PDB file of C-alpha atoms in Angstrom:
ATOM      1  CA  MET J 137      -0.019  -0.016   0.041  1.00  0.00           C
ATOM      2  CA  ALA J 138       1.111   3.544  -0.710  1.00  0.00           C
ATOM      3  CA  SER J 139      -0.185   6.979  -0.087  1.00  0.00           C
ATOM      4  CA  ILE J 140      -0.671   8.728  -3.393  1.00  0.00           C
ATOM      5  CA  ALA J 141      -1.590  12.482  -3.666  1.00  0.00           C
ATOM      6  CA  LEU J 142      -3.333  13.859  -6.707  1.00  0.00           C
ATOM      7  CA  ASN J 143      -5.860  16.578  -7.571  1.00  0.00           C
ATOM      8  CA  VAL J 144      -9.393  15.349  -8.338  1.00  0.00           C
ATOM      9  CA  ASN J 145     -11.939  17.836  -9.664  1.00  0.00           C
ATOM     10  CA  GLY J 146      -9.913  20.775  -8.423  1.00  0.00           C
ATOM     11  CA  LYS J 147      -9.321  19.410  -4.965  1.00  0.00           C
ATOM     12  CA  PRO J 148      -6.250  17.815  -3.443  1.00  0.00           C
ATOM     13  CA  VAL J 149      -6.735  14.287  -2.330  1.00  0.00           C
ATOM     14  CA  SER J 150      -4.545  11.611  -0.895  1.00  0.00           C
ATOM     15  CA  VAL J 151      -5.490   7.881  -1.086  1.00  0.00           C
ATOM     16  CA  THR J 152      -3.838   4.807   0.317  1.00  0.00           C
ATOM     17  CA  ALA J 153      -3.999   2.067  -2.228  1.00  0.00           C
ATOM     18  CA  ASP J 154      -1.901  -0.560  -4.000  1.00  0.00           C
ATOM     19  CA  PRO J 155       0.037   1.457  -6.579  1.00  0.00           C
ATOM     20  CA  ASP J 156      -1.381  -0.844  -9.324  1.00  0.00           C
ATOM     21  CA  THR J 157      -5.010  -0.186  -8.342  1.00  0.00           C
ATOM     22  CA  PRO J 158      -6.930   1.180 -11.361  1.00  0.00           C
ATOM     23  CA  LEU J 159      -7.810   4.895 -11.213  1.00  0.00           C
ATOM     24  CA  LEU J 160     -11.419   3.943 -11.839  1.00  0.00           C
ATOM     25  CA  ASP J 161     -11.456   1.858  -8.672  1.00  0.00           C
ATOM     26  CA  VAL J 162      -9.965   4.673  -6.672  1.00  0.00           C
ATOM     27  CA  LEU J 163     -12.543   7.203  -8.022  1.00  0.00           C
ATOM     28  CA  ARG J 164     -15.490   4.994  -7.370  1.00  0.00           C
ATOM     29  CA  ASN J 165     -14.473   3.009  -4.241  1.00  0.00           C
ATOM     30  CA  HIS J 166     -12.158   5.224  -2.326  1.00  0.00           C
ATOM     31  CA  LEU J 167     -13.422   8.726  -3.260  1.00  0.00           C
ATOM     32  CA  GLY J 168     -17.143   7.894  -3.796  1.00  0.00           C
ATOM     33  CA  LEU J 169     -17.210   9.390  -7.282  1.00  0.00           C
ATOM     34  CA  THR J 170     -19.467   6.997  -9.011  1.00  0.00           C
ATOM     35  CA  GLY J 171     -20.295   8.985 -12.077  1.00  0.00           C
ATOM     36  CA  THR J 172     -17.381   7.458 -14.003  1.00  0.00           C
ATOM     37  CA  LYS J 173     -18.634   3.991 -15.007  1.00  0.00           C
ATOM     38  CA  PHE J 174     -17.057   0.601 -15.452  1.00  0.00           C
ATOM     39  CA  GLY J 175     -17.723  -0.672 -18.926  1.00  0.00           C
ATOM     40  CA  CYS J 176     -15.504  -3.333 -20.499  1.00  0.00           C
ATOM     41  CA  GLY J 177     -12.440  -3.140 -18.145  1.00  0.00           C
ATOM     42  CA  LEU J 178     -10.245  -3.432 -21.210  1.00  0.00           C
ATOM     43  CA  GLU J 179      -9.856   0.278 -22.185  1.00  0.00           C
ATOM     44  CA  GLN J 180     -12.005  -0.281 -25.256  1.00  0.00           C
ATOM     45  CA  CYS J 181     -15.376   1.282 -24.638  1.00  0.00           C
ATOM     46  CA  GLY J 182     -14.647   4.716 -23.327  1.00  0.00           C
ATOM     47  CA  THR J 183     -17.160   4.502 -20.460  1.00  0.00           C
ATOM     48  CA  CYS J 184     -14.451   5.180 -17.851  1.00  0.00           C
ATOM     49  CA  MET J 185     -13.078   8.264 -19.512  1.00  0.00           C
ATOM     50  CA  VAL J 186     -11.563  11.022 -17.390  1.00  0.00           C
ATOM     51  CA  LEU J 187      -9.277  13.918 -18.108  1.00  0.00           C
ATOM     52  CA  ILE J 188      -5.700  13.673 -16.740  1.00  0.00           C
ATOM     53  CA  ASP J 189      -3.942  16.986 -17.047  1.00  0.00           C
ATOM     54  CA  GLY J 190      -6.510  17.949 -19.680  1.00  0.00           C
ATOM     55  CA  ALA J 191      -6.098  14.887 -21.872  1.00  0.00           C
ATOM     56  CA  PRO J 192      -8.655  12.073 -22.082  1.00  0.00           C
ATOM     57  CA  ALA J 193      -7.686   8.812 -20.568  1.00  0.00           C
ATOM     58  CA  LYS J 194      -9.368   5.544 -19.860  1.00  0.00           C
ATOM     59  CA  SER J 195      -9.289   5.099 -16.069  1.00  0.00           C
ATOM     60  CA  CYS J 196     -10.083   1.355 -15.934  1.00  0.00           C
ATOM     61  CA  GLY J 197      -6.541   0.344 -16.891  1.00  0.00           C
ATOM     62  CA  LYS J 198      -4.692   3.365 -15.587  1.00  0.00           C
ATOM     63  CA  ALA J 199      -2.755   2.538 -12.364  1.00  0.00           C
ATOM     64  CA  ILE J 200      -3.259   5.115  -9.565  1.00  0.00           C
ATOM     65  CA  SER J 201       0.547   5.363  -9.291  1.00  0.00           C
ATOM     66  CA  THR J 202       0.802   6.789 -12.864  1.00  0.00           C
ATOM     67  CA  VAL J 203      -1.487   9.782 -11.925  1.00  0.00           C
ATOM     68  CA  ALA J 204       0.351  10.783  -8.698  1.00  0.00           C
ATOM     69  CA  GLY J 205       0.566  14.635  -8.595  1.00  0.00           C
ATOM     70  CA  LYS J 206      -1.597  15.005 -11.632  1.00  0.00           C
ATOM     71  CA  ASN J 207      -4.950  16.701 -12.136  1.00  0.00           C
ATOM     72  CA  VAL J 208      -7.902  14.422 -12.773  1.00  0.00           C
ATOM     73  CA  LEU J 209     -11.298  15.611 -13.911  1.00  0.00           C
ATOM     74  CA  SER J 210     -14.208  13.212 -13.634  1.00  0.00           C
ATOM     75  CA  ILE J 211     -17.827  13.836 -14.728  1.00  0.00           C
ATOM     76  CA  GLU J 212     -18.575  15.150 -11.182  1.00  0.00           C
ATOM     77  CA  GLY J 213     -16.092  17.976 -11.843  1.00  0.00           C
ATOM     78  CA  LEU J 214     -17.721  19.098 -15.144  1.00  0.00           C
ATOM     79  CA  GLY J 215     -20.716  20.966 -13.789  1.00  0.00           C
ATOM     80  CA  THR J 216     -23.543  20.808 -11.313  1.00  0.00           C
ATOM     81  CA  SER J 217     -27.312  20.410 -11.597  1.00  0.00           C
ATOM     82  CA  GLN J 218     -27.619  24.074 -10.679  1.00  0.00           C
ATOM     83  CA  HIS J 219     -24.883  25.120 -13.096  1.00  0.00           C
ATOM     84  CA  PRO J 220     -24.401  22.538 -15.786  1.00  0.00           C
ATOM     85  CA  HIS J 221     -21.539  22.696 -18.198  1.00  0.00           C
ATOM     86  CA  PRO J 222     -22.605  23.851 -21.685  1.00  0.00           C
ATOM     87  CA  LEU J 223     -22.042  20.248 -22.840  1.00  0.00           C
ATOM     88  CA  GLN J 224     -24.311  18.790 -20.257  1.00  0.00           C
ATOM     89  CA  GLN J 225     -26.997  21.392 -20.979  1.00  0.00           C
ATOM     90  CA  ALA J 226     -26.760  20.645 -24.723  1.00  0.00           C
ATOM     91  CA  PHE J 227     -27.063  16.900 -24.132  1.00  0.00           C
ATOM     92  CA  LEU J 228     -30.228  17.597 -22.064  1.00  0.00           C
ATOM     93  CA  ASP J 229     -31.646  19.977 -24.760  1.00  0.00           C
ATOM     94  CA  GLU J 230     -30.934  17.413 -27.565  1.00  0.00           C
ATOM     95  CA  GLN J 231     -32.109  14.519 -25.548  1.00  0.00           C
ATOM     96  CA  ALA J 232     -28.876  12.819 -26.571  1.00  0.00           C
ATOM     97  CA  GLY J 233     -28.960  10.063 -23.916  1.00  0.00           C
ATOM     98  CA  GLN J 234     -31.196   7.100 -23.537  1.00  0.00           C
ATOM     99  CA  CYS J 235     -29.856   4.856 -20.822  1.00  0.00           C
ATOM    100  CA  GLY J 236     -27.103   7.336 -19.985  1.00  0.00           C
ATOM    101  CA  TYR J 237     -24.413   4.800 -19.004  1.00  0.00           C
ATOM    102  CA  CYS J 238     -21.974   5.925 -21.711  1.00  0.00           C
ATOM    103  CA  LEU J 239     -22.646   9.620 -21.313  1.00  0.00           C
ATOM    104  CA  PRO J 240     -20.023  10.395 -18.648  1.00  0.00           C
ATOM    105  CA  GLY J 241     -17.301   9.158 -20.919  1.00  0.00           C
ATOM    106  CA  ILE J 242     -18.737  10.867 -23.920  1.00  0.00           C
ATOM    107  CA  LEU J 243     -19.056  14.147 -22.131  1.00  0.00           C
ATOM    108  CA  ILE J 244     -15.499  14.022 -20.837  1.00  0.00           C
ATOM    109  CA  THR J 245     -14.153  13.162 -24.325  1.00  0.00           C
ATOM    110  CA  ALA J 246     -16.224  15.972 -25.895  1.00  0.00           C
ATOM    111  CA  LYS J 247     -14.914  18.470 -23.257  1.00  0.00           C
ATOM    112  CA  ALA J 248     -11.325  17.495 -24.294  1.00  0.00           C
ATOM    113  CA  LEU J 249     -12.179  18.022 -27.844  1.00  0.00           C
ATOM    114  CA  LEU J 250     -13.803  21.362 -27.373  1.00  0.00           C
ATOM    115  CA  ASP J 251     -10.900  22.609 -25.160  1.00  0.00           C
ATOM    116  CA  ASP J 252      -8.617  21.844 -27.954  1.00  0.00           C
ATOM    117  CA  ASN J 253     -10.828  22.779 -30.963  1.00  0.00           C
ATOM    118  CA  PRO J 254     -13.761  25.280 -30.126  1.00  0.00           C
ATOM    119  CA  ALA J 255     -15.224  24.975 -33.632  1.00  0.00           C
ATOM    120  CA  PRO J 256     -15.029  21.229 -34.626  1.00  0.00           C
ATOM    121  CA  SER J 257     -16.647  19.890 -37.740  1.00  0.00           C
ATOM    122  CA  ARG J 258     -19.135  17.094 -37.461  1.00  0.00           C
ATOM    123  CA  GLN J 259     -16.457  14.726 -38.793  1.00  0.00           C
ATOM    124  CA  GLU J 260     -13.975  15.896 -36.187  1.00  0.00           C
ATOM    125  CA  ILE J 261     -16.530  15.326 -33.420  1.00  0.00           C
ATOM    126  CA  ALA J 262     -17.291  11.782 -34.706  1.00  0.00           C
ATOM    127  CA  VAL J 263     -13.589  11.011 -34.908  1.00  0.00           C
ATOM    128  CA  ALA J 264     -12.960  12.314 -31.335  1.00  0.00           C
ATOM    129  CA  LEU J 265     -15.909  10.229 -29.973  1.00  0.00           C
ATOM    130  CA  ASP J 266     -14.931   7.056 -31.998  1.00  0.00           C
ATOM    131  CA  ASP J 267     -13.549   5.361 -28.808  1.00  0.00           C
ATOM    132  CA  ASN J 268     -16.763   5.919 -26.940  1.00  0.00           C
ATOM    133  CA  ILE J 269     -19.300   3.098 -27.492  1.00  0.00           C
ATOM    134  CA  CYS J 270     -23.050   3.831 -27.150  1.00  0.00           C
ATOM    135  CA  ARG J 271     -25.390   0.973 -27.791  1.00  0.00           C
ATOM    136  CA  CYS J 272     -28.518   2.992 -27.601  1.00  0.00           C
ATOM    137  CA  GLY J 273     -28.345   4.502 -31.046  1.00  0.00           C
ATOM    138  CA  SER J 274     -28.246   8.236 -29.919  1.00  0.00           C
ATOM    139  CA  HIS J 275     -25.326   8.945 -32.181  1.00  0.00           C
ATOM    140  CA  ALA J 276     -26.946  11.655 -34.329  1.00  0.00           C
ATOM    141  CA  ARG J 277     -28.268  13.500 -31.216  1.00  0.00           C
ATOM    142  CA  ILE J 278     -24.893  13.122 -29.529  1.00  0.00           C
ATOM    143  CA  LEU J 279     -23.244  14.873 -32.506  1.00  0.00           C
ATOM    144  CA  ARG J 280     -25.866  17.592 -32.427  1.00  0.00           C
ATOM    145  CA  ALA J 281     -25.386  18.132 -28.757  1.00  0.00           C
ATOM    146  CA  VAL J 282     -21.634  18.576 -29.076  1.00  0.00           C
ATOM    147  CA  GLU J 283     -22.192  20.996 -32.037  1.00  0.00           C
ATOM    148  CA  ARG J 284     -24.670  22.908 -29.917  1.00  0.00           C
ATOM    149  CA  ALA J 285     -22.379  23.124 -26.945  1.00  0.00           C
ATOM    150  CA  ALA J 286     -19.425  24.233 -29.131  1.00  0.00           C
ATOM    151  CA  ALA J 287     -21.612  27.098 -30.505  1.00  0.00           C
ATOM    152  CA  ARG J 288     -22.686  28.094 -26.970  1.00  0.00           C
ATOM    153  CA  MET J 289     -19.120  27.964 -25.704  1.00  0.00           C
ATOM    154  CA  ARG J 290     -17.977  30.116 -28.603  1.00  0.00           C
ATOM    155  CA  GLU J 291     -20.691  32.649 -27.662  1.00  0.00           C
ATOM    156  CA  GLY J 292     -19.327  32.854 -24.146  1.00  0.00           C
ATOM    157  CA  ALA J 293     -21.001  30.177 -22.064  1.00  0.00           C
ATOM    158  CA  SER J 294     -18.595  29.068 -19.262  1.00  0.00           C
ATOM    159  CA  ARG J 295     -16.365  26.073 -19.854  1.00  0.00           C
TER     160      ARG J 295
END
């Protein structure tokens, strides 16, 4: 066991865990942040996506020791029910989710995209979200939601 310090959703935290414990396990079981979901456990579905120092990363296979001292953003750090992030609001407006299981990973991936490219084309959005699997068939609405959020963010809505 080791004590590992990192910054999660803008707050410093320290966890005691085996250094090989997946970041996803630490978020969910040590910190109580259950918004990030377990999907395949093989880093293939994108359900467990978080941002590490601003870059999207699949947390199910990322050892906690590899994020020591880094900034991790999970879905809980994106916005609140009182002040949703423009992406969250756009997904609500477009009714882009059905079951919602994949949405935390999709929202985090879309945030990384819009942070790097505030005016992506539909093709660029589709490519960015290619590693996020959604089985509900909401793909067209998801693309529209990201386009809507990008437009709102360019107009000055807070990131």
